[in-house]
mmCIF file of C-alpha atoms in Angstrom:
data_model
loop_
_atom_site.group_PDB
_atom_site.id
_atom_site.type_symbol
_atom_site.label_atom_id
_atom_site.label_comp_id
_atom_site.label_asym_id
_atom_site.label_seq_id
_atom_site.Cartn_x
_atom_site.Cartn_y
_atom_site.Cartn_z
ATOM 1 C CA UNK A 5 -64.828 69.598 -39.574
ATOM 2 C CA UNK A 6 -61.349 71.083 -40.676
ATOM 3 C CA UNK A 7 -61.041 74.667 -42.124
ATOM 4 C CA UNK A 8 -58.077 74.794 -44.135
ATOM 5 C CA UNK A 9 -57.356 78.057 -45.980
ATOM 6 C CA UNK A 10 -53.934 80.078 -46.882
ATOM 7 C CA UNK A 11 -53.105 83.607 -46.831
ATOM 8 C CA UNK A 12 -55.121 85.241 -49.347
ATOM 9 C CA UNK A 13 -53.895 88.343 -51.835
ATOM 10 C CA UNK A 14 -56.606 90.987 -49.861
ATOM 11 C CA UNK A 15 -53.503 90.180 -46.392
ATOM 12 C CA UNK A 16 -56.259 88.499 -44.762
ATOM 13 C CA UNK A 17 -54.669 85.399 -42.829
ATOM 14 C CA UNK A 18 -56.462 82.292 -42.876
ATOM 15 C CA UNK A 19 -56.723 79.385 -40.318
ATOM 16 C CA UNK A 20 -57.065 75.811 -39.979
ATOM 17 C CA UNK A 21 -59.552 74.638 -37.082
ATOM 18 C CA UNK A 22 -60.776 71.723 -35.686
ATOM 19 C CA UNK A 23 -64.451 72.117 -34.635
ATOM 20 C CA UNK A 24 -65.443 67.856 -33.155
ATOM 21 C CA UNK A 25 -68.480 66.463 -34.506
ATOM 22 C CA UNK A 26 -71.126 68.484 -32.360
ATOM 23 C CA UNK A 27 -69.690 72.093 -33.073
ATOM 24 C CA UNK A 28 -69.136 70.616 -36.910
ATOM 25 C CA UNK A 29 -73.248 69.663 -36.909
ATOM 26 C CA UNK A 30 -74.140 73.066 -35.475
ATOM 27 C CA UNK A 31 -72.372 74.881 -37.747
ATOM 28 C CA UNK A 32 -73.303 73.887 -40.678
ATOM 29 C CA UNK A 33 -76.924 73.963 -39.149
ATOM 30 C CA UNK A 34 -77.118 77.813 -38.860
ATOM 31 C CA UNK A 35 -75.335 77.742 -42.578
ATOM 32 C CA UNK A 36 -78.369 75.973 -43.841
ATOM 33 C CA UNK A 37 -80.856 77.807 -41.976
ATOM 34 C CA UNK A 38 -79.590 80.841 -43.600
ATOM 35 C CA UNK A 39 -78.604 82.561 -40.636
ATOM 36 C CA UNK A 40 -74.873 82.458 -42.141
ATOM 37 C CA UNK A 41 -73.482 82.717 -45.455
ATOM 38 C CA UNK A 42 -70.709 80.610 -44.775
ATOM 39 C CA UNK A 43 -69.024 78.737 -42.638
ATOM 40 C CA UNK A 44 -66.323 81.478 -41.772
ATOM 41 C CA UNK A 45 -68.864 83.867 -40.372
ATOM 42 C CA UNK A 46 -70.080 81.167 -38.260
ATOM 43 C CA UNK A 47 -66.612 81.334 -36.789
ATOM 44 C CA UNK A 48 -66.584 85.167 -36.873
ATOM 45 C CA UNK A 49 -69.622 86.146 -35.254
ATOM 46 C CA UNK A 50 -68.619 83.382 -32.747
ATOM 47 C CA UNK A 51 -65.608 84.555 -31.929
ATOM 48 C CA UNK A 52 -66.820 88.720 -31.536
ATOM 49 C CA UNK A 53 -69.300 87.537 -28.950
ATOM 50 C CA UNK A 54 -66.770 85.396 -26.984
ATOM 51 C CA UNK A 55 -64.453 88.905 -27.269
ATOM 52 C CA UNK A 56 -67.534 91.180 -26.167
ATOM 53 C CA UNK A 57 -67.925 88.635 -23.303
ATOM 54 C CA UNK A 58 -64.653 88.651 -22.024
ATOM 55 C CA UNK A 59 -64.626 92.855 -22.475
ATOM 56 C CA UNK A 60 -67.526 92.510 -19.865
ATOM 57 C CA UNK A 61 -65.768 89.921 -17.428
ATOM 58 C CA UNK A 62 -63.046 92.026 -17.506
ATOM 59 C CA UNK A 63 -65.020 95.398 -16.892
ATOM 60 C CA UNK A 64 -66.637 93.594 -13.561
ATOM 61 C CA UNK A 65 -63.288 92.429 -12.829
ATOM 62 C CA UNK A 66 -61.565 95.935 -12.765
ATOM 63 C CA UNK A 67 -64.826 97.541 -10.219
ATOM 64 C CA UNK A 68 -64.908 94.469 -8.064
ATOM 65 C CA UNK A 69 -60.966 95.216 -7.273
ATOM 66 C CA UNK A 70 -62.170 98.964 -7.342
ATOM 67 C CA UNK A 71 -64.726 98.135 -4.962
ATOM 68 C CA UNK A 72 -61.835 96.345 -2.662
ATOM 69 C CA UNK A 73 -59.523 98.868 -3.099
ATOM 70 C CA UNK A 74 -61.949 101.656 -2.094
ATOM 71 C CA UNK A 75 -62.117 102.929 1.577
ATOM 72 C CA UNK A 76 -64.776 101.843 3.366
ATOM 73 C CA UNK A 77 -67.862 104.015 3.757
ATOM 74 C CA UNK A 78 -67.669 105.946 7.231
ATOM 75 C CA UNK A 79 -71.101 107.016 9.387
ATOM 76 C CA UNK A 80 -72.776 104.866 6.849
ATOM 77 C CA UNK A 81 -75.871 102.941 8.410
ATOM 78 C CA UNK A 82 -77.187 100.106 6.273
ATOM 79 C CA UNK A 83 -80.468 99.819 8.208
ATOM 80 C CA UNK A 84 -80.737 104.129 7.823
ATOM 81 C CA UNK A 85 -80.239 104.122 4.246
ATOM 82 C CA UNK A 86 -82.756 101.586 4.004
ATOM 83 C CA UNK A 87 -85.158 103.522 5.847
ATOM 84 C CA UNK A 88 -84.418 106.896 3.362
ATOM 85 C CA UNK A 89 -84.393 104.679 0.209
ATOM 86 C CA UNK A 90 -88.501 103.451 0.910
ATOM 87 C CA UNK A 91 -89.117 107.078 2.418
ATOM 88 C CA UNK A 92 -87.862 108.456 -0.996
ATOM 89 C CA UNK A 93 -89.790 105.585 -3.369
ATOM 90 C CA UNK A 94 -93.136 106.407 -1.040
ATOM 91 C CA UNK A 95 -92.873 109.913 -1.857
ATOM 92 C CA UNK A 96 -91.934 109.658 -5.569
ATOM 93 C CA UNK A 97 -95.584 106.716 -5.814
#
């Protein structure tokens, strides 16, 4: 499927894409299911969740290389924290 549109008076641009036959099929699945209007808010909504997604990758991105750039943790016993964290949840059952 092609999408061919122009420039329209409202300043909105418009965009020819290719989808392939599979993405083509799919599409105008959800358009008859009635999950979509149209065809263009097929592309929309696909195209705010890719953005949200890639907001997220780069949030856990940015505190992994937090994380590295941190200090390490100093007197800090793994095995002793451990034993505080189940001595807190015992008391708090």
């Amino acid at each position: 499927m092609e999408i061919v549109t122009n420039k329209s008076i409202d300043m909105s641009e418009k965009t020819s894409i290719t989808l392939g036959t599979y993405f083509d099929e799919y599409v105008k699945r959800k358009v008859a299911e009635g999950r979509f209007k149209n065809i263009s808010e097929v592309v929309q909504t696909s195209l705010q969740l890719l953005k949200e997604e890639e907001g997220k990758l780069n949030t856990l991105k940015k505190a992994i290389q937090d994380g590295i750039d941190s200090n390490v943790a100093s007197g800090f016993g793994p095995t002793m924290h451990l034993r505080e964290l189940k001595k807190l949840k015992s008391l708090n059952e």
